[in-house]
Amino acid sequence: MRVAVVGLGRSGVAAARLCMQRGDEVTGVDQKPLAELSEEARALRIQVIAHGASLDAFDLIVVSPGVPQFESKAPIWSEIELAYRRRGHACPIVAVGGTNGKSTVTSLIAALLEAGGKKVFAGGNLGEPWAAHVDEEFDVVVLEVSSFQMERLEQFRPDVAVLLNITDDHLDRYASFADYAHAKGNCFMNQTEHDLAVVPRGDELSLEQAKRGNARVVTFGSAPLGMPLRLQGAHNALNASAAVAAIEPFAIPRDVIARVLETFEGLPHRMALVANIDGVAFYDDSKGTNVGASVTALLGLREPKVVLIAGGRDKQGTYAPLADAMKTKGRAAIVIGEAANRIESALAPVVRVEHATTMDDAVKKSASLAERGDAVLLSPACSSFDMFRDYKHRGDEFVRAVRTLRDSRSEAERAESSGSSRGASPRTGEPR
C-alpha cells in the first residue's frame, strides 16, 4: 500500500516503521523540514512532504495524535487503529480513557496484572507507542488512550474499556463538549457482549458513551476497597477502584491486589511532594493540564490553604470551577504563560493574583506568599507548549526551582548560624 504518515513524532515514527516492515511504501508528512526532524525520523530514510499537500493519491493515511482533523479520499486511521490491524500477536486489550487519572490507572492496572504473573505491555498515550511493539508477545496490552487517538477508529475493539471521567478539555480542538465526549466514547463502539465496559457509578454521560457498544457494564465508586491504599486523596481511591474493576476478567488473587495497592506510589509530576521549606509543602502536579485535574488536586490537599501556580497554553474552557475551588482552598495564585490573563480574570475576585515570567520567578513569589502550614501547588490547568517542551519538562523545572530555593534557604541559615556562633561566648553562648 501507499501510506502517508502525518506527523513524524514518536507515534508517527513507530507507525511508519511498522508499515515499512509490512512492505508498504511510506511517505512522511510534517510541518517541519526533514533536517529539523528527530534523529529517529530521519533514520527512516523516507520521503517527507509538507503538511497541507494533497494526500488523495495514497491508499491509507495514518495520523499521529494532535494532528488537526482533515478529510481525504483515502481511509484515515489513528496509530492505535493501525497497530490493532497490523499486530502480529493477538491478546486481551485494556484501554483506559478519561480526562483525568488515566496515566495513574493505566500504570496501576499494569502493576496489578504483572504482580498476578502476566506479561504486560503498558503504553499508548503513556510512554511507548503500541505500534512499536505489536510483534512482541504479551499476555495483556494496557493502553492509555486519549481523545485524539480515539478519533480515527474503525475496527479497534478493547476487551476492557475504561472511561474514568469526562470534563472540559481540548475545547480549542473540538467544536463542542459533546464532540469531545463522543471522541472519548469511541473506545466502546465496537465492543461485544463478551467485553467489559468500566465507568464511574452515577456518571450518566460516561454510561451513555459505554452503551454505544454491547459490552457488559461495570461501575466503580469511592466505596472503600477494604484494602490499605498508599496513594493519597479521594481521587486516587476512585482510580484504584477503577483499576480493580478493570482487572476482573483476569482473576488476580485478592492478596496480590492488596499487596500492590499498599505499595504503588503513583507517577512523577502527579501530586508529588517535592520539598517542605519553612513549613510550606511544595507539590508537583504538572500533569494537571486541564481545569478538572487542577480542581481535584486542590481539593485533595490536606493543607488548609494553597498558593496555586497555574497557566500555560489556553484550551478555551472556563476557569470558573478553579475559582470555586480557590474560594475554599486558595491563599493566592501565581499565573504564567499565554493563559495568565484569562486565569487572573477568573481568580482575582477570589484571591490575590501575581504574574511570573519564569518558573524560578513563580516559585519565589509563591514561597513569599505562602504561610507556615500552607501548600504551594503547581497544577497549571493548561498544556505546557507555550513555555516548555511538555508537562514533564515543566514539572522538572518546577522541581529544580524548588530545590534551588530550598538549598539557598539552607545556605543562608548556615551562614547566619555560623555568624551567630562566632559572635557568642564559648561558655555561655551569649554575646561577648
Short mmCIF file of C-alpha atoms in Angstrom, two decimals:
data_model
loop_
_atom_site.label_atom_id
_atom_site.label_comp_id
_atom_site.label_asym_id
_atom_site.label_seq_id
_atom_site.Cartn_x
_atom_site.Cartn_y
_atom_site.Cartn_z
CA MET A 1 0.00 0.00 0.00
CA ARG A 2 0.99 3.62 -0.47
CA VAL A 3 0.80 5.03 3.04
CA ALA A 4 1.13 8.62 4.21
CA VAL A 5 2.07 9.05 7.88
CA VAL A 6 1.08 12.51 9.06
CA GLY A 7 3.14 13.79 11.98
CA LEU A 8 6.60 12.30 12.49
CA GLY A 9 6.86 12.48 16.24
CA ARG A 10 7.31 9.33 18.33
CA SER A 11 3.92 7.89 17.39
CA GLY A 12 4.36 8.67 13.69
CA VAL A 13 7.83 7.16 13.56
CA ALA A 14 6.51 3.94 15.13
CA ALA A 15 3.61 3.85 12.64
CA ALA A 16 5.91 4.47 9.66
CA ARG A 17 8.33 1.78 10.76
CA LEU A 18 5.50 -0.74 11.22
CA CYS A 19 4.13 -0.01 7.74
CA MET A 20 7.58 -0.39 6.22
CA GLN A 21 8.05 -3.72 7.99
CA ARG A 22 4.80 -4.88 6.42
CA GLY A 23 6.02 -3.94 2.95
CA ASP A 24 4.19 -0.65 2.48
CA GLU A 25 5.58 2.30 0.57
CA VAL A 26 5.66 5.09 3.16
CA THR A 27 5.78 8.87 2.77
CA GLY A 28 6.08 11.17 5.78
CA VAL A 29 4.09 14.36 6.18
CA ASP A 30 5.20 17.01 8.64
CA GLN A 31 5.24 20.75 9.22
CA LYS A 32 8.99 20.59 9.83
CA PRO A 33 11.51 20.08 7.02
CA LEU A 34 13.46 16.84 7.05
CA ALA A 35 16.58 18.47 8.54
CA GLU A 36 14.63 19.60 11.63
CA LEU A 37 13.03 16.23 12.41
CA SER A 38 14.29 13.91 15.13
CA GLU A 39 17.15 11.54 14.56
CA GLU A 40 14.66 8.64 14.68
CA ALA A 41 12.51 10.23 11.96
CA ARG A 42 15.48 10.95 9.70
CA ALA A 43 16.70 7.37 10.16
CA LEU A 44 13.55 6.11 8.41
CA ARG A 45 15.04 7.40 5.11
CA ILE A 46 11.63 8.12 3.62
CA GLN A 47 10.41 11.00 1.52
CA VAL A 48 8.91 13.78 3.64
CA ILE A 49 6.42 16.22 2.16
CA ALA A 50 4.95 19.38 3.66
CA HIS A 51 1.82 19.25 5.77
CA GLY A 52 -1.09 20.56 3.71
CA ALA A 53 -0.09 18.83 0.47
CA SER A 54 -2.77 16.75 -1.25
CA LEU A 55 -2.91 13.16 0.03
CA ASP A 56 -5.53 11.88 -2.40
CA ALA A 57 -3.04 9.64 -4.20
CA PHE A 58 -2.39 7.48 -1.14
CA ASP A 59 -4.16 4.22 -0.25
CA LEU A 60 -4.05 4.89 3.50
CA ILE A 61 -3.32 7.83 5.80
CA VAL A 62 -2.12 7.30 9.37
CA VAL A 63 -2.36 10.33 11.65
CA SER A 64 -0.45 10.99 14.85
CA PRO A 65 -2.26 12.32 17.94
CA GLY A 66 -2.60 16.08 17.86
CA VAL A 67 -2.72 16.40 14.07
CA PRO A 68 -5.69 18.67 13.23
CA GLN A 69 -8.63 16.87 11.67
CA PHE A 70 -8.92 16.87 7.89
CA GLU A 71 -10.72 14.93 5.18
CA SER A 72 -9.30 12.81 2.36
CA LYS A 73 -10.42 10.31 -0.25
CA ALA A 74 -8.19 7.68 1.37
CA PRO A 75 -9.06 5.95 4.69
CA ILE A 76 -7.60 7.74 7.71
CA TRP A 77 -6.51 5.68 10.72
CA SER A 78 -5.04 6.59 14.07
CA GLU A 79 -1.81 4.89 15.13
CA ILE A 80 -3.91 2.79 17.55
CA GLU A 81 -6.10 1.54 14.69
CA LEU A 82 -3.02 0.73 12.62
CA ALA A 83 -1.41 -1.20 15.48
CA TYR A 84 -4.63 -3.13 16.11
CA ARG A 85 -4.92 -4.21 12.48
CA ARG A 86 -1.23 -4.96 11.94
CA ARG A 87 -0.47 -6.62 15.28
CA GLY A 88 1.44 -9.85 14.99
CA HIS A 89 0.09 -11.44 18.18
CA ALA A 90 -3.46 -11.16 19.47
CA CYS A 91 -4.03 -10.89 23.23
CA PRO A 92 -6.55 -9.15 25.51
CA ILE A 93 -6.50 -5.34 25.35
CA VAL A 94 -7.37 -2.96 28.19
CA ALA A 95 -7.97 0.64 27.05
CA VAL A 96 -8.04 3.39 29.68
CA GLY A 97 -9.52 6.77 28.79
CA GLY A 98 -10.84 9.80 30.61
CA THR A 99 -9.99 13.44 31.06
CA ASN A 100 -8.08 12.87 34.31
CA GLY A 101 -6.38 9.96 36.05
CA LYS A 102 -5.78 7.73 33.04
CA SER A 103 -1.98 7.56 33.38
CA THR A 104 -2.21 6.54 37.02
CA VAL A 105 -4.91 3.95 36.31
CA THR A 106 -3.05 2.55 33.28
CA SER A 107 0.11 2.13 35.36
CA LEU A 108 -1.78 0.63 38.30
CA ILE A 109 -3.61 -1.87 36.08
CA ALA A 110 -0.27 -2.92 34.59
CA ALA A 111 1.24 -3.30 38.07
CA LEU A 112 -1.71 -5.42 39.24
CA LEU A 113 -1.53 -7.69 36.20
CA GLU A 114 2.24 -8.07 36.42
CA ALA A 115 2.01 -8.95 40.10
CA GLY A 116 -0.52 -11.60 39.04
CA GLY A 117 2.05 -13.20 36.75
CA LYS A 118 1.05 -11.62 33.42
CA LYS A 119 3.50 -10.31 30.82
CA VAL A 120 2.16 -6.81 30.15
CA PHE A 121 2.75 -4.04 27.64
CA ALA A 122 1.69 -0.66 29.05
CA GLY A 123 1.86 2.30 26.72
CA GLY A 124 -0.12 4.22 24.14
CA ASN A 125 -0.60 7.83 25.21
CA LEU A 126 1.54 6.90 28.21
CA GLY A 127 5.11 6.09 27.18
CA GLU A 128 5.80 3.92 24.15
CA PRO A 129 3.51 3.79 21.08
CA TRP A 130 1.80 0.44 20.68
CA ALA A 131 2.83 0.29 17.01
CA ALA A 132 6.45 -0.13 18.09
CA HIS A 133 5.65 -3.36 19.99
CA VAL A 134 2.99 -5.21 18.01
CA ASP A 135 5.31 -8.09 17.09
CA GLU A 136 6.20 -8.82 20.72
CA GLU A 137 4.23 -11.44 22.65
CA PHE A 138 2.30 -10.24 25.71
CA ASP A 139 -0.43 -11.71 27.88
CA VAL A 140 -2.21 -8.35 28.09
CA VAL A 141 -1.82 -4.97 26.35
CA VAL A 142 -2.80 -1.99 28.53
CA LEU A 143 -3.22 1.27 26.63
CA GLU A 144 -3.76 4.79 27.86
CA VAL A 145 -5.92 6.30 25.11
CA SER A 146 -6.53 10.00 24.51
CA SER A 147 -9.48 11.53 22.70
CA PHE A 148 -7.10 12.34 19.83
CA GLN A 149 -6.14 8.67 19.48
CA MET A 150 -9.78 7.61 19.52
CA GLU A 151 -10.84 9.91 16.66
CA ARG A 152 -9.94 7.73 13.68
CA LEU A 153 -11.12 4.23 14.60
CA GLU A 154 -12.90 1.61 12.53
CA GLN A 155 -12.19 -1.84 14.00
CA PHE A 156 -10.33 -1.23 17.29
CA ARG A 157 -12.05 -3.26 19.98
CA PRO A 158 -10.65 -3.48 23.52
CA ASP A 159 -11.66 -6.42 25.69
CA VAL A 160 -11.89 -3.98 28.60
CA ALA A 161 -12.60 -0.28 28.05
CA VAL A 162 -12.38 2.12 31.00
CA LEU A 163 -13.71 5.68 30.93
CA LEU A 164 -12.76 7.41 34.19
CA ASN A 165 -14.49 10.76 33.72
CA ILE A 166 -15.29 13.43 31.12
CA THR A 167 -14.75 17.10 31.99
CA ASP A 168 -13.95 20.19 29.91
CA ASP A 169 -10.70 19.79 27.97
CA HIS A 170 -9.33 20.37 24.48
CA LEU A 171 -12.14 22.73 23.57
CA ASP A 172 -9.59 24.51 21.39
CA ARG A 173 -9.81 21.42 19.15
CA TYR A 174 -13.42 20.26 19.38
CA ALA A 175 -16.43 22.26 18.23
CA SER A 176 -18.31 21.38 21.41
CA PHE A 177 -18.07 19.45 24.66
CA ALA A 178 -20.39 16.85 23.12
CA ASP A 179 -17.88 16.27 20.31
CA TYR A 180 -15.09 15.82 22.85
CA ALA A 181 -17.20 13.34 24.87
CA HIS A 182 -18.06 11.42 21.69
CA ALA A 183 -14.36 11.03 20.86
CA LYS A 184 -13.70 9.74 24.37
CA GLY A 185 -16.51 7.21 23.98
CA ASN A 186 -15.27 5.75 20.69
CA CYS A 187 -13.36 3.11 22.68
CA PHE A 188 -16.70 1.41 23.43
CA MET A 189 -18.32 1.42 20.00
CA ASN A 190 -17.01 -1.95 18.71
CA GLN A 191 -17.31 -3.86 21.98
CA THR A 192 -19.45 -7.02 22.08
CA GLU A 193 -21.27 -8.86 24.83
CA HIS A 194 -18.02 -10.72 25.57
CA ASP A 195 -16.27 -7.46 26.59
CA LEU A 196 -16.29 -5.25 29.68
CA ALA A 197 -17.02 -1.51 29.94
CA VAL A 198 -15.97 0.22 33.17
CA VAL A 199 -17.44 3.64 34.07
CA PRO A 200 -17.99 5.73 37.24
CA ARG A 201 -21.10 4.96 39.26
CA GLY A 202 -23.73 7.65 38.80
CA ASP A 203 -21.99 9.26 35.81
CA GLU A 204 -24.73 9.34 33.20
CA LEU A 205 -22.54 10.88 30.48
CA SER A 206 -19.93 8.13 30.73
CA LEU A 207 -22.64 5.47 30.90
CA GLU A 208 -24.22 6.91 27.75
CA GLN A 209 -20.90 6.52 25.95
CA ALA A 210 -20.44 2.95 27.24
CA LYS A 211 -23.83 1.97 25.83
CA ARG A 212 -22.66 2.80 22.31
CA GLY A 213 -21.27 -0.76 22.34
CA ASN A 214 -22.69 -4.04 23.62
CA ALA A 215 -20.29 -4.75 26.47
CA ARG A 216 -21.26 -5.74 29.99
CA VAL A 217 -21.11 -2.52 32.04
CA VAL A 218 -19.43 -2.46 35.46
CA THR A 219 -19.35 0.68 37.60
CA PHE A 220 -16.83 1.81 40.18
CA GLY A 221 -17.19 4.26 43.05
CA SER A 222 -15.46 5.64 46.11
CA ALA A 223 -16.68 2.89 48.42
CA PRO A 224 -13.78 1.51 50.50
CA LEU A 225 -11.88 -1.29 48.80
CA GLY A 226 -11.25 -2.92 52.16
CA MET A 227 -7.51 -2.63 51.50
CA PRO A 228 -4.89 -0.08 52.58
CA LEU A 229 -4.03 2.33 49.76
CA ARG A 230 -0.64 4.04 49.51
CA LEU A 231 -1.90 6.66 47.04
CA GLN A 232 -3.33 9.71 48.79
CA GLY A 233 -6.53 11.61 48.04
CA ALA A 234 -10.16 10.78 47.30
CA HIS A 235 -9.48 10.91 43.55
CA ASN A 236 -6.90 8.15 43.91
CA ALA A 237 -9.39 5.99 45.81
CA LEU A 238 -11.57 6.27 42.70
CA ASN A 239 -8.58 5.48 40.47
CA ALA A 240 -7.80 2.38 42.49
CA SER A 241 -11.44 1.26 42.36
CA ALA A 242 -11.44 1.67 38.58
CA ALA A 243 -8.24 -0.35 38.23
CA VAL A 244 -9.58 -3.18 40.38
CA ALA A 245 -12.80 -3.26 38.35
CA ALA A 246 -10.84 -3.37 35.09
CA ILE A 247 -8.82 -6.46 36.04
CA GLU A 248 -11.92 -8.52 36.95
CA PRO A 249 -11.64 -10.77 33.84
CA PHE A 250 -8.04 -11.75 34.69
CA ALA A 251 -8.76 -13.38 38.09
CA ILE A 252 -5.93 -11.72 40.01
CA PRO A 253 -5.93 -13.04 43.62
CA ARG A 254 -7.17 -10.64 46.28
CA ASP A 255 -3.98 -10.88 48.32
CA VAL A 256 -1.96 -9.86 45.25
CA ILE A 257 -4.24 -6.87 44.67
CA ALA A 258 -3.86 -5.83 48.32
CA ARG A 259 -0.06 -6.04 48.15
CA VAL A 260 0.09 -3.83 45.04
CA LEU A 261 -2.31 -1.22 46.44
CA GLU A 262 -0.23 -1.00 49.61
CA THR A 263 2.97 -0.28 47.68
CA PHE A 264 2.03 1.54 44.45
CA GLU A 265 3.41 5.09 44.72
CA GLY A 266 1.97 6.75 41.65
CA LEU A 267 3.77 8.57 38.86
CA PRO A 268 6.11 11.57 38.59
CA HIS A 269 4.50 15.02 38.20
CA ARG A 270 1.20 13.81 39.64
CA MET A 271 0.69 15.29 43.11
CA ALA A 272 4.31 14.54 44.07
CA LEU A 273 5.68 16.18 47.22
CA VAL A 274 8.94 17.88 46.21
CA ALA A 275 10.07 19.51 49.45
CA ASN A 276 8.98 21.12 52.68
CA ILE A 277 10.54 24.55 53.13
CA ASP A 278 9.97 26.53 56.32
CA GLY A 279 6.75 24.66 56.99
CA VAL A 280 5.38 25.02 53.44
CA ALA A 281 4.86 21.88 51.33
CA PHE A 282 5.65 22.16 47.60
CA TYR A 283 3.71 19.79 45.29
CA ASP A 284 4.38 19.00 41.62
CA ASP A 285 1.17 18.29 39.71
CA SER A 286 2.43 19.39 36.28
CA LYS A 287 0.24 16.64 34.76
CA GLY A 288 -2.75 18.76 35.79
CA THR A 289 -3.25 20.01 32.24
CA ASN A 290 -6.95 20.89 32.49
CA VAL A 291 -9.21 22.67 34.95
CA GLY A 292 -10.84 19.49 36.26
CA ALA A 293 -7.48 17.97 37.15
CA SER A 294 -6.35 21.11 38.96
CA VAL A 295 -9.59 21.34 40.92
CA THR A 296 -9.20 17.72 42.01
CA ALA A 297 -5.60 18.37 43.06
CA LEU A 298 -6.54 21.49 45.04
CA LEU A 299 -9.41 19.90 46.93
CA GLY A 300 -7.42 16.75 47.62
CA LEU A 301 -4.62 18.51 49.53
CA ARG A 302 -4.65 18.08 53.30
CA GLU A 303 -3.12 21.55 53.80
CA PRO A 304 -5.90 24.09 54.52
CA LYS A 305 -4.60 26.85 52.21
CA VAL A 306 -2.77 26.74 48.88
CA VAL A 307 -0.75 29.09 46.71
CA LEU A 308 -1.50 27.87 43.20
CA ILE A 309 0.85 28.18 40.23
CA ALA A 310 -1.28 27.93 37.07
CA GLY A 311 -1.16 28.83 33.40
CA GLY A 312 0.19 27.77 30.05
CA ARG A 313 -1.44 27.30 26.68
CA ASP A 314 -5.15 28.07 26.95
CA LYS A 315 -7.62 25.36 25.91
CA GLN A 316 -10.55 27.81 25.72
CA GLY A 317 -12.56 26.23 28.54
CA THR A 318 -13.95 28.02 31.59
CA TYR A 319 -11.86 28.63 34.72
CA ALA A 320 -14.96 29.10 36.91
CA PRO A 321 -14.57 25.69 38.66
CA LEU A 322 -10.99 26.64 39.54
CA ALA A 323 -12.21 29.89 41.07
CA ASP A 324 -14.81 28.00 43.10
CA ALA A 325 -12.14 25.66 44.46
CA MET A 326 -9.86 28.59 45.30
CA LYS A 327 -12.66 30.17 47.36
CA THR A 328 -12.21 27.27 49.74
CA LYS A 329 -8.51 26.46 49.43
CA GLY A 330 -6.81 29.49 47.95
CA ARG A 331 -4.25 31.69 49.66
CA ALA A 332 -3.01 33.28 46.41
CA ALA A 333 -2.27 32.41 42.80
CA ILE A 334 0.76 32.89 40.55
CA VAL A 335 -0.15 32.89 36.85
CA ILE A 336 2.21 32.11 33.96
CA GLY A 337 2.11 31.64 30.22
CA GLU A 338 -0.37 32.54 27.50
CA ALA A 339 -3.44 31.89 29.66
CA ALA A 340 -2.26 34.10 32.52
CA ASN A 341 -4.67 36.96 31.87
CA ARG A 342 -7.74 34.71 31.50
CA ILE A 343 -6.91 32.85 34.70
CA GLU A 344 -6.29 36.13 36.51
CA SER A 345 -9.73 37.38 35.43
CA ALA A 346 -11.33 34.28 36.94
CA LEU A 347 -9.33 34.18 40.17
CA ALA A 348 -8.78 37.86 41.01
CA PRO A 349 -12.22 38.25 42.65
CA VAL A 350 -11.34 35.35 44.95
CA VAL A 351 -7.64 35.54 45.84
CA ARG A 352 -4.57 37.69 45.33
CA VAL A 353 -3.04 37.06 41.90
CA GLU A 354 0.50 37.83 40.72
CA HIS A 355 2.21 37.23 37.37
CA ALA A 356 5.52 35.41 36.86
CA THR A 357 7.66 35.19 33.73
CA THR A 358 9.72 32.09 34.57
CA MET A 359 9.31 29.03 36.78
CA ASP A 360 12.01 30.30 39.14
CA ASP A 361 10.10 33.57 39.46
CA ALA A 362 6.85 31.69 40.09
CA VAL A 363 8.38 29.53 42.83
CA LYS A 364 9.99 32.50 44.60
CA LYS A 365 6.77 34.53 44.53
CA SER A 366 4.67 31.60 45.72
CA ALA A 367 7.06 30.99 48.61
CA SER A 368 6.83 34.64 49.65
CA LEU A 369 3.02 34.50 49.70
CA ALA A 370 2.64 31.14 51.47
CA GLU A 371 2.32 30.89 55.24
CA ARG A 372 3.56 28.14 57.51
CA GLY A 373 1.23 25.13 57.14
CA ASP A 374 0.25 26.08 53.57
CA ALA A 375 0.99 24.25 50.33
CA VAL A 376 2.42 25.57 47.07
CA LEU A 377 0.88 23.61 44.21
CA LEU A 378 1.98 23.57 40.58
CA SER A 379 -1.20 22.43 38.83
CA PRO A 380 -1.37 24.54 35.68
CA ALA A 381 -4.87 23.70 34.31
CA CYS A 382 -3.30 24.22 30.86
CA SER A 383 -1.00 22.46 28.42
CA SER A 384 2.69 23.32 28.54
CA PHE A 385 3.65 24.03 24.96
CA ASP A 386 3.92 27.80 25.22
CA MET A 387 6.89 27.76 27.64
CA PHE A 388 8.00 24.12 27.90
CA ARG A 389 8.52 21.04 25.73
CA ASP A 390 5.87 19.07 27.62
CA TYR A 391 4.40 18.62 31.08
CA LYS A 392 7.46 16.61 32.17
CA HIS A 393 9.80 19.46 31.26
CA ARG A 394 7.53 21.89 33.12
CA GLY A 395 7.47 19.65 36.18
CA ASP A 396 11.23 19.13 36.09
CA GLU A 397 11.75 22.90 36.01
CA PHE A 398 9.44 23.30 39.00
CA VAL A 399 11.32 20.63 40.94
CA ARG A 400 14.66 22.26 40.07
CA ALA A 401 13.41 25.71 41.12
CA VAL A 402 12.02 24.40 44.43
CA ARG A 403 15.26 22.59 45.25
CA THR A 404 17.28 25.68 44.37
CA LEU A 405 15.11 27.71 46.75
CA ARG A 406 15.47 25.09 49.47
CA ASP A 407 19.25 24.96 49.09
CA SER A 408 19.60 28.75 49.11
CA ARG A 409 17.50 28.98 52.29
CA SER A 410 19.60 26.27 53.94
CA GLU A 411 22.83 28.00 52.96
CA ALA A 412 21.55 31.32 54.33
CA GLU A 413 20.58 29.64 57.60
CA ARG A 414 24.01 28.01 57.91
CA ALA A 415 25.71 31.32 57.27
CA GLU A 416 23.54 33.05 59.87
CA SER A 417 24.17 30.27 62.37
CA SER A 418 27.89 30.42 61.73
CA GLY A 419 27.92 34.20 62.20
CA SER A 420 25.98 33.95 65.44
CA SER A 421 28.32 31.34 66.86
CA ARG A 422 31.41 33.42 66.05
CA GLY A 423 29.91 36.30 67.99
CA ALA A 424 28.98 34.25 71.08
CA SER A 425 30.81 33.42 74.28
CA PRO A 426 32.34 29.91 74.21
CA ARG A 427 30.88 29.14 77.65
CA THR A 428 27.50 30.86 77.77
CA GLY A 429 26.62 31.23 74.10
CA GLU A 430 25.69 34.86 74.88
CA PRO A 431 27.21 37.85 73.06
CA ARG A 432 30.63 38.89 74.30
#
